mmCIF file with all atom_site columns, C-alpha atoms in Angstrom:
data_model
loop_
_atom_site.group_PDB
_atom_site.id
_atom_site.type_symbol
_atom_site.label_atom_id
_atom_site.label_alt_id
_atom_site.label_comp_id
_atom_site.label_asym_id
_atom_site.label_entity_id
_atom_site.label_seq_id
_atom_site.pdbx_PDB_ins_code
_atom_site.Cartn_x
_atom_site.Cartn_y
_atom_site.Cartn_z
_atom_site.occupancy
_atom_site.B_iso_or_equiv
_atom_site.pdbx_formal_charge
_atom_site.auth_seq_id
_atom_site.auth_comp_id
_atom_site.auth_asym_id
_atom_site.auth_atom_id
_atom_site.pdbx_PDB_model_num
ATOM 1   C CA . UNK A 1 1   ? 88.825  125.357 -30.694 1.00 0.00 ? 1   UNK A CA 1
ATOM 2   C CA . UNK A 1 2   ? 88.592  126.900 -27.332 1.00 0.00 ? 2   UNK A CA 1
ATOM 3   C CA . UNK A 1 3   ? 91.124  126.310 -24.583 1.00 0.00 ? 3   UNK A CA 1
ATOM 4   C CA . UNK A 1 4   ? 88.403  124.073 -22.970 1.00 0.00 ? 4   UNK A CA 1
ATOM 5   C CA . UNK A 1 5   ? 88.913  121.687 -25.908 1.00 0.00 ? 5   UNK A CA 1
ATOM 6   C CA . UNK A 1 6   ? 92.522  121.854 -26.489 1.00 0.00 ? 6   UNK A CA 1
ATOM 7   C CA . UNK A 1 7   ? 93.126  120.670 -22.776 1.00 0.00 ? 7   UNK A CA 1
ATOM 8   C CA . UNK A 1 8   ? 90.728  117.712 -23.162 1.00 0.00 ? 8   UNK A CA 1
ATOM 9   C CA . UNK A 1 9   ? 92.121  116.730 -26.295 1.00 0.00 ? 9   UNK A CA 1
ATOM 10  C CA . UNK A 1 10  ? 95.974  116.660 -24.844 1.00 0.00 ? 10  UNK A CA 1
ATOM 11  C CA . UNK A 1 11  ? 94.564  115.057 -21.785 1.00 0.00 ? 11  UNK A CA 1
ATOM 12  C CA . UNK A 1 12  ? 93.181  112.326 -24.134 1.00 0.00 ? 12  UNK A CA 1
ATOM 13  C CA . UNK A 1 13  ? 96.572  112.014 -25.981 1.00 0.00 ? 13  UNK A CA 1
ATOM 14  C CA . UNK A 1 14  ? 98.198  111.904 -22.857 1.00 0.00 ? 14  UNK A CA 1
ATOM 15  C CA . UNK A 1 15  ? 95.858  109.148 -21.695 1.00 0.00 ? 15  UNK A CA 1
ATOM 16  C CA . UNK A 1 16  ? 96.193  107.043 -24.468 1.00 0.00 ? 16  UNK A CA 1
ATOM 17  C CA . UNK A 1 17  ? 100.472 107.496 -24.352 1.00 0.00 ? 17  UNK A CA 1
ATOM 18  C CA . UNK A 1 18  ? 100.268 105.978 -20.905 1.00 0.00 ? 18  UNK A CA 1
ATOM 19  C CA . UNK A 1 19  ? 97.939  103.293 -21.982 1.00 0.00 ? 19  UNK A CA 1
ATOM 20  C CA . UNK A 1 20  ? 100.313 102.382 -25.018 1.00 0.00 ? 20  UNK A CA 1
ATOM 21  C CA . UNK A 1 21  ? 103.272 102.331 -22.980 1.00 0.00 ? 21  UNK A CA 1
ATOM 22  C CA . UNK A 1 22  ? 101.782 100.380 -19.836 1.00 0.00 ? 22  UNK A CA 1
ATOM 23  C CA . UNK A 1 23  ? 100.697 97.809  -22.509 1.00 0.00 ? 23  UNK A CA 1
ATOM 24  C CA . UNK A 1 24  ? 103.947 97.428  -24.070 1.00 0.00 ? 24  UNK A CA 1
ATOM 25  C CA . UNK A 1 25  ? 105.724 97.517  -20.661 1.00 0.00 ? 25  UNK A CA 1
ATOM 26  C CA . UNK A 1 26  ? 103.112 94.569  -19.780 1.00 0.00 ? 26  UNK A CA 1
ATOM 27  C CA . UNK A 1 27  ? 104.198 92.798  -23.398 1.00 0.00 ? 27  UNK A CA 1
ATOM 28  C CA . UNK A 1 28  ? 108.157 93.139  -22.488 1.00 0.00 ? 28  UNK A CA 1
ATOM 29  C CA . UNK A 1 29  ? 107.666 91.461  -18.689 1.00 0.00 ? 29  UNK A CA 1
ATOM 30  C CA . UNK A 1 30  ? 105.942 88.343  -20.175 1.00 0.00 ? 30  UNK A CA 1
ATOM 31  C CA . UNK A 1 31  ? 108.681 88.236  -23.117 1.00 0.00 ? 31  UNK A CA 1
ATOM 32  C CA . UNK A 1 32  ? 111.523 88.331  -20.566 1.00 0.00 ? 32  UNK A CA 1
ATOM 33  C CA . UNK A 1 33  ? 109.502 85.901  -17.854 1.00 0.00 ? 33  UNK A CA 1
ATOM 34  C CA . UNK A 1 34  ? 109.105 83.590  -20.852 1.00 0.00 ? 34  UNK A CA 1
ATOM 35  C CA . UNK A 1 35  ? 112.660 83.833  -21.857 1.00 0.00 ? 35  UNK A CA 1
ATOM 36  C CA . UNK A 1 36  ? 114.112 83.211  -18.645 1.00 0.00 ? 36  UNK A CA 1
ATOM 37  C CA . UNK A 1 37  ? 111.844 80.451  -17.569 1.00 0.00 ? 37  UNK A CA 1
ATOM 38  C CA . UNK A 1 38  ? 112.000 78.326  -20.978 1.00 0.00 ? 38  UNK A CA 1
ATOM 39  C CA . UNK A 1 39  ? 115.705 79.063  -22.487 1.00 0.00 ? 39  UNK A CA 1
ATOM 40  C CA . UNK A 1 40  ? 118.051 76.420  -21.547 1.00 0.00 ? 40  UNK A CA 1
ATOM 41  C CA . UNK A 1 41  ? 120.954 76.853  -20.086 1.00 0.00 ? 41  UNK A CA 1
ATOM 42  C CA . UNK A 1 42  ? 119.399 79.499  -18.004 1.00 0.00 ? 42  UNK A CA 1
ATOM 43  C CA . UNK A 1 43  ? 121.667 80.013  -14.544 1.00 0.00 ? 43  UNK A CA 1
ATOM 44  C CA . UNK A 1 44  ? 118.677 78.069  -12.350 1.00 0.00 ? 44  UNK A CA 1
ATOM 45  C CA . UNK A 1 45  ? 117.554 75.462  -14.635 1.00 0.00 ? 45  UNK A CA 1
ATOM 46  C CA . UNK A 1 46  ? 121.434 74.495  -15.354 1.00 0.00 ? 46  UNK A CA 1
ATOM 47  C CA . UNK A 1 47  ? 122.937 74.484  -11.943 1.00 0.00 ? 47  UNK A CA 1
ATOM 48  C CA . UNK A 1 48  ? 120.270 72.486  -10.612 1.00 0.00 ? 48  UNK A CA 1
ATOM 49  C CA . UNK A 1 49  ? 120.481 69.730  -13.400 1.00 0.00 ? 49  UNK A CA 1
ATOM 50  C CA . UNK A 1 50  ? 124.005 69.579  -13.212 1.00 0.00 ? 50  UNK A CA 1
ATOM 51  C CA . UNK A 1 51  ? 124.508 69.650  -9.730  1.00 0.00 ? 51  UNK A CA 1
ATOM 52  C CA . UNK A 1 52  ? 122.475 66.817  -9.325  1.00 0.00 ? 52  UNK A CA 1
ATOM 53  C CA . UNK A 1 53  ? 124.147 65.016  -11.852 1.00 0.00 ? 53  UNK A CA 1
ATOM 54  C CA . UNK A 1 54  ? 127.822 65.853  -10.457 1.00 0.00 ? 54  UNK A CA 1
ATOM 55  C CA . UNK A 1 55  ? 126.238 64.836  -6.942  1.00 0.00 ? 55  UNK A CA 1
ATOM 56  C CA . UNK A 1 56  ? 125.213 61.612  -8.272  1.00 0.00 ? 56  UNK A CA 1
ATOM 57  C CA . UNK A 1 57  ? 128.080 60.444  -10.420 1.00 0.00 ? 57  UNK A CA 1
ATOM 58  C CA . UNK A 1 58  ? 130.164 61.295  -7.489  1.00 0.00 ? 58  UNK A CA 1
ATOM 59  C CA . UNK A 1 59  ? 128.220 58.723  -5.208  1.00 0.00 ? 59  UNK A CA 1
ATOM 60  C CA . UNK A 1 60  ? 128.552 56.346  -7.897  1.00 0.00 ? 60  UNK A CA 1
ATOM 61  C CA . UNK A 1 61  ? 132.239 56.910  -8.196  1.00 0.00 ? 61  UNK A CA 1
ATOM 62  C CA . UNK A 1 62  ? 132.762 56.342  -4.681  1.00 0.00 ? 62  UNK A CA 1
ATOM 63  C CA . UNK A 1 63  ? 130.335 53.531  -4.107  1.00 0.00 ? 63  UNK A CA 1
ATOM 64  C CA . UNK A 1 64  ? 131.774 51.791  -7.194  1.00 0.00 ? 64  UNK A CA 1
ATOM 65  C CA . UNK A 1 65  ? 135.378 51.873  -5.432  1.00 0.00 ? 65  UNK A CA 1
ATOM 66  C CA . UNK A 1 66  ? 134.096 50.335  -2.196  1.00 0.00 ? 66  UNK A CA 1
ATOM 67  C CA . UNK A 1 67  ? 132.136 47.504  -4.320  1.00 0.00 ? 67  UNK A CA 1
ATOM 68  C CA . UNK A 1 68  ? 135.037 46.155  -6.231  1.00 0.00 ? 68  UNK A CA 1
ATOM 69  C CA . UNK A 1 69  ? 136.780 45.732  -3.099  1.00 0.00 ? 69  UNK A CA 1
ATOM 70  C CA . UNK A 1 70  ? 133.849 44.040  -1.836  1.00 0.00 ? 70  UNK A CA 1
ATOM 71  C CA . UNK A 1 71  ? 133.503 41.844  -5.081  1.00 0.00 ? 71  UNK A CA 1
ATOM 72  C CA . UNK A 1 72  ? 137.398 40.902  -4.793  1.00 0.00 ? 72  UNK A CA 1
ATOM 73  C CA . UNK A 1 73  ? 137.059 40.064  -1.135  1.00 0.00 ? 73  UNK A CA 1
ATOM 74  C CA . UNK A 1 74  ? 133.915 37.506  -2.108  1.00 0.00 ? 74  UNK A CA 1
ATOM 75  C CA . UNK A 1 75  ? 135.724 35.632  -4.952  1.00 0.00 ? 75  UNK A CA 1
ATOM 76  C CA . UNK A 1 76  ? 137.709 33.709  -2.798  1.00 0.00 ? 76  UNK A CA 1
ATOM 77  C CA . UNK A 1 77  ? 141.392 33.264  -4.017  1.00 0.00 ? 77  UNK A CA 1
ATOM 78  C CA . UNK A 1 78  ? 141.265 36.303  -6.695  1.00 0.00 ? 78  UNK A CA 1
ATOM 79  C CA . UNK A 1 79  ? 144.093 38.178  -7.565  1.00 0.00 ? 79  UNK A CA 1
ATOM 80  C CA . UNK A 1 80  ? 143.746 42.344  -8.385  1.00 0.00 ? 80  UNK A CA 1
ATOM 81  C CA . UNK A 1 81  ? 145.403 41.933  -11.935 1.00 0.00 ? 81  UNK A CA 1
ATOM 82  C CA . UNK A 1 82  ? 142.542 39.766  -12.974 1.00 0.00 ? 82  UNK A CA 1
ATOM 83  C CA . UNK A 1 83  ? 140.574 42.960  -12.961 1.00 0.00 ? 83  UNK A CA 1
ATOM 84  C CA . UNK A 1 84  ? 142.771 44.432  -15.250 1.00 0.00 ? 84  UNK A CA 1
ATOM 85  C CA . UNK A 1 85  ? 142.536 41.686  -17.892 1.00 0.00 ? 85  UNK A CA 1
ATOM 86  C CA . UNK A 1 86  ? 141.618 43.076  -21.508 1.00 0.00 ? 86  UNK A CA 1
ATOM 87  C CA . UNK A 1 87  ? 138.244 41.930  -22.538 1.00 0.00 ? 87  UNK A CA 1
ATOM 88  C CA . UNK A 1 88  ? 136.522 42.833  -25.992 1.00 0.00 ? 88  UNK A CA 1
ATOM 89  C CA . UNK A 1 89  ? 132.797 42.189  -24.959 1.00 0.00 ? 89  UNK A CA 1
ATOM 90  C CA . UNK A 1 90  ? 132.897 44.894  -21.976 1.00 0.00 ? 90  UNK A CA 1
ATOM 91  C CA . UNK A 1 91  ? 132.261 48.670  -22.532 1.00 0.00 ? 91  UNK A CA 1
ATOM 92  C CA . UNK A 1 92  ? 135.499 51.131  -22.689 1.00 0.00 ? 92  UNK A CA 1
ATOM 93  C CA . UNK A 1 93  ? 135.802 53.938  -20.002 1.00 0.00 ? 93  UNK A CA 1
ATOM 94  C CA . UNK A 1 94  ? 136.788 56.275  -22.484 1.00 0.00 ? 94  UNK A CA 1
ATOM 95  C CA . UNK A 1 95  ? 134.398 59.249  -23.511 1.00 0.00 ? 95  UNK A CA 1
ATOM 96  C CA . UNK A 1 96  ? 134.503 60.854  -27.147 1.00 0.00 ? 96  UNK A CA 1
ATOM 97  C CA . UNK A 1 97  ? 133.294 64.057  -28.478 1.00 0.00 ? 97  UNK A CA 1
ATOM 98  C CA . UNK A 1 98  ? 134.571 67.508  -29.034 1.00 0.00 ? 98  UNK A CA 1
ATOM 99  C CA . UNK A 1 99  ? 131.501 69.539  -28.081 1.00 0.00 ? 99  UNK A CA 1
ATOM 100 C CA . UNK A 1 100 ? 129.418 69.576  -24.775 1.00 0.00 ? 100 UNK A CA 1
ATOM 101 C CA . UNK A 1 101 ? 126.499 67.513  -26.206 1.00 0.00 ? 101 UNK A CA 1
ATOM 102 C CA . UNK A 1 102 ? 128.810 65.060  -28.159 1.00 0.00 ? 102 UNK A CA 1
ATOM 103 C CA . UNK A 1 103 ? 130.390 64.530  -24.813 1.00 0.00 ? 103 UNK A CA 1
ATOM 104 C CA . UNK A 1 104 ? 127.212 64.505  -22.666 1.00 0.00 ? 104 UNK A CA 1
ATOM 105 C CA . UNK A 1 105 ? 125.843 61.776  -25.408 1.00 0.00 ? 105 UNK A CA 1
ATOM 106 C CA . UNK A 1 106 ? 129.056 59.764  -24.827 1.00 0.00 ? 106 UNK A CA 1
ATOM 107 C CA . UNK A 1 107 ? 128.086 59.629  -21.285 1.00 0.00 ? 107 UNK A CA 1
ATOM 108 C CA . UNK A 1 108 ? 124.724 58.252  -21.910 1.00 0.00 ? 108 UNK A CA 1
ATOM 109 C CA . UNK A 1 109 ? 125.508 55.966  -24.535 1.00 0.00 ? 109 UNK A CA 1
ATOM 110 C CA . UNK A 1 110 ? 128.368 54.347  -21.988 1.00 0.00 ? 110 UNK A CA 1
ATOM 111 C CA . UNK A 1 111 ? 125.981 54.413  -19.267 1.00 0.00 ? 111 UNK A CA 1
ATOM 112 C CA . UNK A 1 112 ? 123.108 52.509  -21.378 1.00 0.00 ? 112 UNK A CA 1
ATOM 113 C CA . UNK A 1 113 ? 125.875 50.196  -22.403 1.00 0.00 ? 113 UNK A CA 1
ATOM 114 C CA . UNK A 1 114 ? 127.029 49.242  -19.248 1.00 0.00 ? 114 UNK A CA 1
ATOM 115 C CA . UNK A 1 115 ? 123.458 48.281  -17.943 1.00 0.00 ? 115 UNK A CA 1
ATOM 116 C CA . UNK A 1 116 ? 123.195 44.767  -19.784 1.00 0.00 ? 116 UNK A CA 1
ATOM 117 C CA . UNK A 1 117 ? 126.826 43.747  -18.304 1.00 0.00 ? 117 UNK A CA 1
ATOM 118 C CA . UNK A 1 118 ? 125.978 44.674  -14.765 1.00 0.00 ? 118 UNK A CA 1
ATOM 119 C CA . UNK A 1 119 ? 122.615 42.687  -15.188 1.00 0.00 ? 119 UNK A CA 1
ATOM 120 C CA . UNK A 1 120 ? 124.433 39.605  -16.332 1.00 0.00 ? 120 UNK A CA 1
ATOM 121 C CA . UNK A 1 121 ? 127.182 40.130  -13.709 1.00 0.00 ? 121 UNK A CA 1
ATOM 122 C CA . UNK A 1 122 ? 124.491 40.429  -11.194 1.00 0.00 ? 122 UNK A CA 1
ATOM 123 C CA . UNK A 1 123 ? 122.804 37.095  -12.594 1.00 0.00 ? 123 UNK A CA 1
ATOM 124 C CA . UNK A 1 124 ? 126.263 34.926  -12.453 1.00 0.00 ? 124 UNK A CA 1
ATOM 125 C CA . UNK A 1 125 ? 126.819 36.352  -8.669  1.00 0.00 ? 125 UNK A CA 1
ATOM 126 C CA . UNK A 1 126 ? 123.567 35.306  -7.899  1.00 0.00 ? 126 UNK A CA 1
ATOM 127 C CA . UNK A 1 127 ? 124.097 31.664  -8.728  1.00 0.00 ? 127 UNK A CA 1
ATOM 128 C CA . UNK A 1 128 ? 128.110 32.045  -7.461  1.00 0.00 ? 128 UNK A CA 1
ATOM 129 C CA . UNK A 1 129 ? 127.283 33.599  -4.019  1.00 0.00 ? 129 UNK A CA 1
ATOM 130 C CA . UNK A 1 130 ? 125.270 32.760  -0.909  1.00 0.00 ? 130 UNK A CA 1
ATOM 131 C CA . UNK A 1 131 ? 121.932 34.511  -0.642  1.00 0.00 ? 131 UNK A CA 1
ATOM 132 C CA . UNK A 1 132 ? 123.172 36.284  2.577   1.00 0.00 ? 132 UNK A CA 1
ATOM 133 C CA . UNK A 1 133 ? 126.153 37.566  0.626   1.00 0.00 ? 133 UNK A CA 1
ATOM 134 C CA . UNK A 1 134 ? 126.653 41.224  1.290   1.00 0.00 ? 134 UNK A CA 1
ATOM 135 C CA . UNK A 1 135 ? 127.900 41.687  -2.579  1.00 0.00 ? 135 UNK A CA 1
ATOM 136 C CA . UNK A 1 136 ? 124.598 40.857  -3.807  1.00 0.00 ? 136 UNK A CA 1
ATOM 137 C CA . UNK A 1 137 ? 122.032 43.639  -2.908  1.00 0.00 ? 137 UNK A CA 1
ATOM 138 C CA . UNK A 1 138 ? 125.352 46.272  -3.837  1.00 0.00 ? 138 UNK A CA 1
ATOM 139 C CA . UNK A 1 139 ? 125.344 45.011  -7.527  1.00 0.00 ? 139 UNK A CA 1
ATOM 140 C CA . UNK A 1 140 ? 121.525 45.700  -7.618  1.00 0.00 ? 140 UNK A CA 1
ATOM 141 C CA . UNK A 1 141 ? 122.125 49.283  -5.913  1.00 0.00 ? 141 UNK A CA 1
ATOM 142 C CA . UNK A 1 142 ? 124.782 49.839  -8.456  1.00 0.00 ? 142 UNK A CA 1
ATOM 143 C CA . UNK A 1 143 ? 122.748 48.849  -11.566 1.00 0.00 ? 143 UNK A CA 1
ATOM 144 C CA . UNK A 1 144 ? 119.673 51.022  -10.276 1.00 0.00 ? 144 UNK A CA 1
ATOM 145 C CA . UNK A 1 145 ? 122.211 53.883  -9.995  1.00 0.00 ? 145 UNK A CA 1
ATOM 146 C CA . UNK A 1 146 ? 123.313 53.729  -13.534 1.00 0.00 ? 146 UNK A CA 1
ATOM 147 C CA . UNK A 1 147 ? 119.803 54.144  -14.689 1.00 0.00 ? 147 UNK A CA 1
ATOM 148 C CA . UNK A 1 148 ? 119.071 56.751  -12.642 1.00 0.00 ? 148 UNK A CA 1
ATOM 149 C CA . UNK A 1 149 ? 122.314 58.937  -13.512 1.00 0.00 ? 149 UNK A CA 1
ATOM 150 C CA . UNK A 1 150 ? 121.399 57.891  -17.515 1.00 0.00 ? 150 UNK A CA 1
ATOM 151 C CA . UNK A 1 151 ? 118.091 59.828  -16.960 1.00 0.00 ? 151 UNK A CA 1
ATOM 152 C CA . UNK A 1 152 ? 119.703 62.823  -15.210 1.00 0.00 ? 152 UNK A CA 1
ATOM 153 C CA . UNK A 1 153 ? 122.198 62.804  -18.260 1.00 0.00 ? 153 UNK A CA 1
ATOM 154 C CA . UNK A 1 154 ? 119.435 62.739  -20.449 1.00 0.00 ? 154 UNK A CA 1
ATOM 155 C CA . UNK A 1 155 ? 118.123 66.150  -18.599 1.00 0.00 ? 155 UNK A CA 1
ATOM 156 C CA . UNK A 1 156 ? 121.276 67.665  -19.098 1.00 0.00 ? 156 UNK A CA 1
ATOM 157 C CA . UNK A 1 157 ? 121.588 67.020  -22.716 1.00 0.00 ? 157 UNK A CA 1
ATOM 158 C CA . UNK A 1 158 ? 117.986 68.387  -23.131 1.00 0.00 ? 158 UNK A CA 1
ATOM 159 C CA . UNK A 1 159 ? 119.421 71.508  -21.501 1.00 0.00 ? 159 UNK A CA 1
ATOM 160 C CA . UNK A 1 160 ? 122.059 71.742  -24.128 1.00 0.00 ? 160 UNK A CA 1
ATOM 161 C CA . UNK A 1 161 ? 120.049 70.902  -27.156 1.00 0.00 ? 161 UNK A CA 1
ATOM 162 C CA . UNK A 1 162 ? 116.671 71.471  -26.021 1.00 0.00 ? 162 UNK A CA 1
ATOM 163 C CA . UNK A 1 163 ? 113.661 69.804  -28.279 1.00 0.00 ? 163 UNK A CA 1
ATOM 164 C CA . UNK A 1 164 ? 116.088 67.179  -29.776 1.00 0.00 ? 164 UNK A CA 1
ATOM 165 C CA . UNK A 1 165 ? 115.569 63.929  -28.596 1.00 0.00 ? 165 UNK A CA 1
ATOM 166 C CA . UNK A 1 166 ? 118.550 62.015  -27.192 1.00 0.00 ? 166 UNK A CA 1
ATOM 167 C CA . UNK A 1 167 ? 119.234 59.111  -29.605 1.00 0.00 ? 167 UNK A CA 1
ATOM 168 C CA . UNK A 1 168 ? 118.978 55.764  -28.019 1.00 0.00 ? 168 UNK A CA 1
ATOM 169 C CA . UNK A 1 169 ? 121.798 53.345  -28.326 1.00 0.00 ? 169 UNK A CA 1
ATOM 170 C CA . UNK A 1 170 ? 121.925 49.977  -30.116 1.00 0.00 ? 170 UNK A CA 1
ATOM 171 C CA . UNK A 1 171 ? 120.109 47.440  -27.234 1.00 0.00 ? 171 UNK A CA 1
ATOM 172 C CA . UNK A 1 172 ? 123.736 45.360  -27.191 1.00 0.00 ? 172 UNK A CA 1
ATOM 173 C CA . UNK A 1 173 ? 126.418 47.796  -28.405 1.00 0.00 ? 173 UNK A CA 1
ATOM 174 C CA . UNK A 1 174 ? 129.033 45.503  -26.843 1.00 0.00 ? 174 UNK A CA 1
ATOM 175 C CA . UNK A 1 175 ? 127.870 41.766  -27.107 1.00 0.00 ? 175 UNK A CA 1
ATOM 176 C CA . UNK A 1 176 ? 127.379 39.985  -23.766 1.00 0.00 ? 176 UNK A CA 1
ATOM 177 C CA . UNK A 1 177 ? 130.254 36.903  -23.737 1.00 0.00 ? 177 UNK A CA 1
ATOM 178 C CA . UNK A 1 178 ? 129.065 33.447  -24.489 1.00 0.00 ? 178 UNK A CA 1
ATOM 179 C CA . UNK A 1 179 ? 129.300 30.440  -21.723 1.00 0.00 ? 179 UNK A CA 1
ATOM 180 C CA . UNK A 1 180 ? 131.947 31.145  -19.118 1.00 0.00 ? 180 UNK A CA 1
ATOM 181 C CA . UNK A 1 181 ? 133.637 28.780  -16.352 1.00 0.00 ? 181 UNK A CA 1
ATOM 182 C CA . UNK A 1 182 ? 133.140 29.986  -12.862 1.00 0.00 ? 182 UNK A CA 1
ATOM 183 C CA . UNK A 1 183 ? 136.806 31.789  -12.970 1.00 0.00 ? 183 UNK A CA 1
ATOM 184 C CA . UNK A 1 184 ? 135.886 33.386  -16.264 1.00 0.00 ? 184 UNK A CA 1
ATOM 185 C CA . UNK A 1 185 ? 132.927 34.684  -14.804 1.00 0.00 ? 185 UNK A CA 1
ATOM 186 C CA . UNK A 1 186 ? 134.916 36.105  -11.682 1.00 0.00 ? 186 UNK A CA 1
ATOM 187 C CA . UNK A 1 187 ? 137.257 38.016  -14.256 1.00 0.00 ? 187 UNK A CA 1
ATOM 188 C CA . UNK A 1 188 ? 134.331 39.061  -16.318 1.00 0.00 ? 188 UNK A CA 1
ATOM 189 C CA . UNK A 1 189 ? 132.081 40.491  -13.197 1.00 0.00 ? 189 UNK A CA 1
ATOM 190 C CA . UNK A 1 190 ? 135.424 42.472  -11.975 1.00 0.00 ? 190 UNK A CA 1
ATOM 191 C CA . UNK A 1 191 ? 136.381 43.700  -15.414 1.00 0.00 ? 191 UNK A CA 1
ATOM 192 C CA . UNK A 1 192 ? 132.832 45.361  -15.852 1.00 0.00 ? 192 UNK A CA 1
ATOM 193 C CA . UNK A 1 193 ? 133.022 47.092  -12.635 1.00 0.00 ? 193 UNK A CA 1
ATOM 194 C CA . UNK A 1 194 ? 136.474 48.149  -12.632 1.00 0.00 ? 194 UNK A CA 1
ATOM 195 C CA . UNK A 1 195 ? 135.678 50.081  -16.227 1.00 0.00 ? 195 UNK A CA 1
ATOM 196 C CA . UNK A 1 196 ? 132.450 51.291  -14.773 1.00 0.00 ? 196 UNK A CA 1
ATOM 197 C CA . UNK A 1 197 ? 134.807 52.926  -11.757 1.00 0.00 ? 197 UNK A CA 1
ATOM 198 C CA . UNK A 1 198 ? 136.955 54.435  -14.203 1.00 0.00 ? 198 UNK A CA 1
ATOM 199 C CA . UNK A 1 199 ? 134.335 55.877  -16.501 1.00 0.00 ? 199 UNK A CA 1
ATOM 200 C CA . UNK A 1 200 ? 132.500 57.415  -13.289 1.00 0.00 ? 200 UNK A CA 1
ATOM 201 C CA . UNK A 1 201 ? 135.587 58.702  -12.614 1.00 0.00 ? 201 UNK A CA 1
ATOM 202 C CA . UNK A 1 202 ? 135.824 60.325  -16.106 1.00 0.00 ? 202 UNK A CA 1
ATOM 203 C CA . UNK A 1 203 ? 132.046 61.310  -16.023 1.00 0.00 ? 203 UNK A CA 1
ATOM 204 C CA . UNK A 1 204 ? 132.611 63.105  -12.757 1.00 0.00 ? 204 UNK A CA 1
ATOM 205 C CA . UNK A 1 205 ? 135.478 65.592  -14.082 1.00 0.00 ? 205 UNK A CA 1
ATOM 206 C CA . UNK A 1 206 ? 133.188 65.830  -17.555 1.00 0.00 ? 206 UNK A CA 1
ATOM 207 C CA . UNK A 1 207 ? 130.036 67.328  -15.682 1.00 0.00 ? 207 UNK A CA 1
ATOM 208 C CA . UNK A 1 208 ? 131.952 69.337  -13.401 1.00 0.00 ? 208 UNK A CA 1
ATOM 209 C CA . UNK A 1 209 ? 133.749 70.954  -16.061 1.00 0.00 ? 209 UNK A CA 1
ATOM 210 C CA . UNK A 1 210 ? 130.383 71.446  -17.823 1.00 0.00 ? 210 UNK A CA 1
ATOM 211 C CA . UNK A 1 211 ? 128.678 72.953  -14.946 1.00 0.00 ? 211 UNK A CA 1
ATOM 212 C CA . UNK A 1 212 ? 131.639 75.470  -14.311 1.00 0.00 ? 212 UNK A CA 1
ATOM 213 C CA . UNK A 1 213 ? 131.071 76.405  -17.898 1.00 0.00 ? 213 UNK A CA 1
ATOM 214 C CA . UNK A 1 214 ? 127.668 76.458  -18.326 1.00 0.00 ? 214 UNK A CA 1
ATOM 215 C CA . UNK A 1 215 ? 126.292 77.609  -14.535 1.00 0.00 ? 215 UNK A CA 1
ATOM 216 C CA . UNK A 1 216 ? 127.571 80.981  -13.342 1.00 0.00 ? 216 UNK A CA 1
ATOM 217 C CA . UNK A 1 217 ? 127.106 81.894  -9.719  1.00 0.00 ? 217 UNK A CA 1
ATOM 218 C CA . UNK A 1 218 ? 124.396 84.746  -9.296  1.00 0.00 ? 218 UNK A CA 1
ATOM 219 C CA . UNK A 1 219 ? 125.834 87.760  -8.022  1.00 0.00 ? 219 UNK A CA 1
ATOM 220 C CA . UNK A 1 220 ? 127.280 88.622  -4.618  1.00 0.00 ? 220 UNK A CA 1
ATOM 221 C CA . UNK A 1 221 ? 124.302 89.236  -1.987  1.00 0.00 ? 221 UNK A CA 1
ATOM 222 C CA . UNK A 1 222 ? 121.940 86.993  -3.483  1.00 0.00 ? 222 UNK A CA 1
ATOM 223 C CA . UNK A 1 223 ? 121.552 83.175  -2.700  1.00 0.00 ? 223 UNK A CA 1
ATOM 224 C CA . UNK A 1 224 ? 123.488 80.344  -5.219  1.00 0.00 ? 224 UNK A CA 1
ATOM 225 C CA . UNK A 1 225 ? 122.053 77.303  -6.119  1.00 0.00 ? 225 UNK A CA 1
ATOM 226 C CA . UNK A 1 226 ? 125.111 75.361  -5.675  1.00 0.00 ? 226 UNK A CA 1
#
């Protein structure tokens, strides 16, 4: 083999090696891109999802506190201690579970559990209050917000447990109370709203804790999603 042939063969080997390295580099970049955009818990997806959940829960926590005051004002001769009455047929304000997914599932289950009770309170107050009462639209809004927060919590659960559908709680985890007189309806409504407020306060704390542990701030000098 003369010098010219050896040079041609060497260049061919170099060209093949360069092509192979380039192809491997492209494949590696594709894999990195797929991982960064699809892996649950990535900084961007996690912080966006949790940030929105925390923000909505904080807003609802504040509006529920204001709603309880409006509710009590519109009940006439009504004492605050009635709102602390022990009623079995009302969701609790406690969270359960040891792991983050279990705690998030508990939040979701409680939100779903509160919905029918809020609907019942709304129906009762529609009968007890004049149509011009400022309480009625507030009750409608908080019921809608609970549904929206449940949707966000569902997204958070999917971030923690990808490809695992969030199980739906039973339709009536706590039974709607039977027929009540007017005073019992007033007490029932206040207990539901009070427990919802306590539950939302715990939810805010739980989501904040989850956010701090799951969502890491970007390096200094780069914009953060917070």
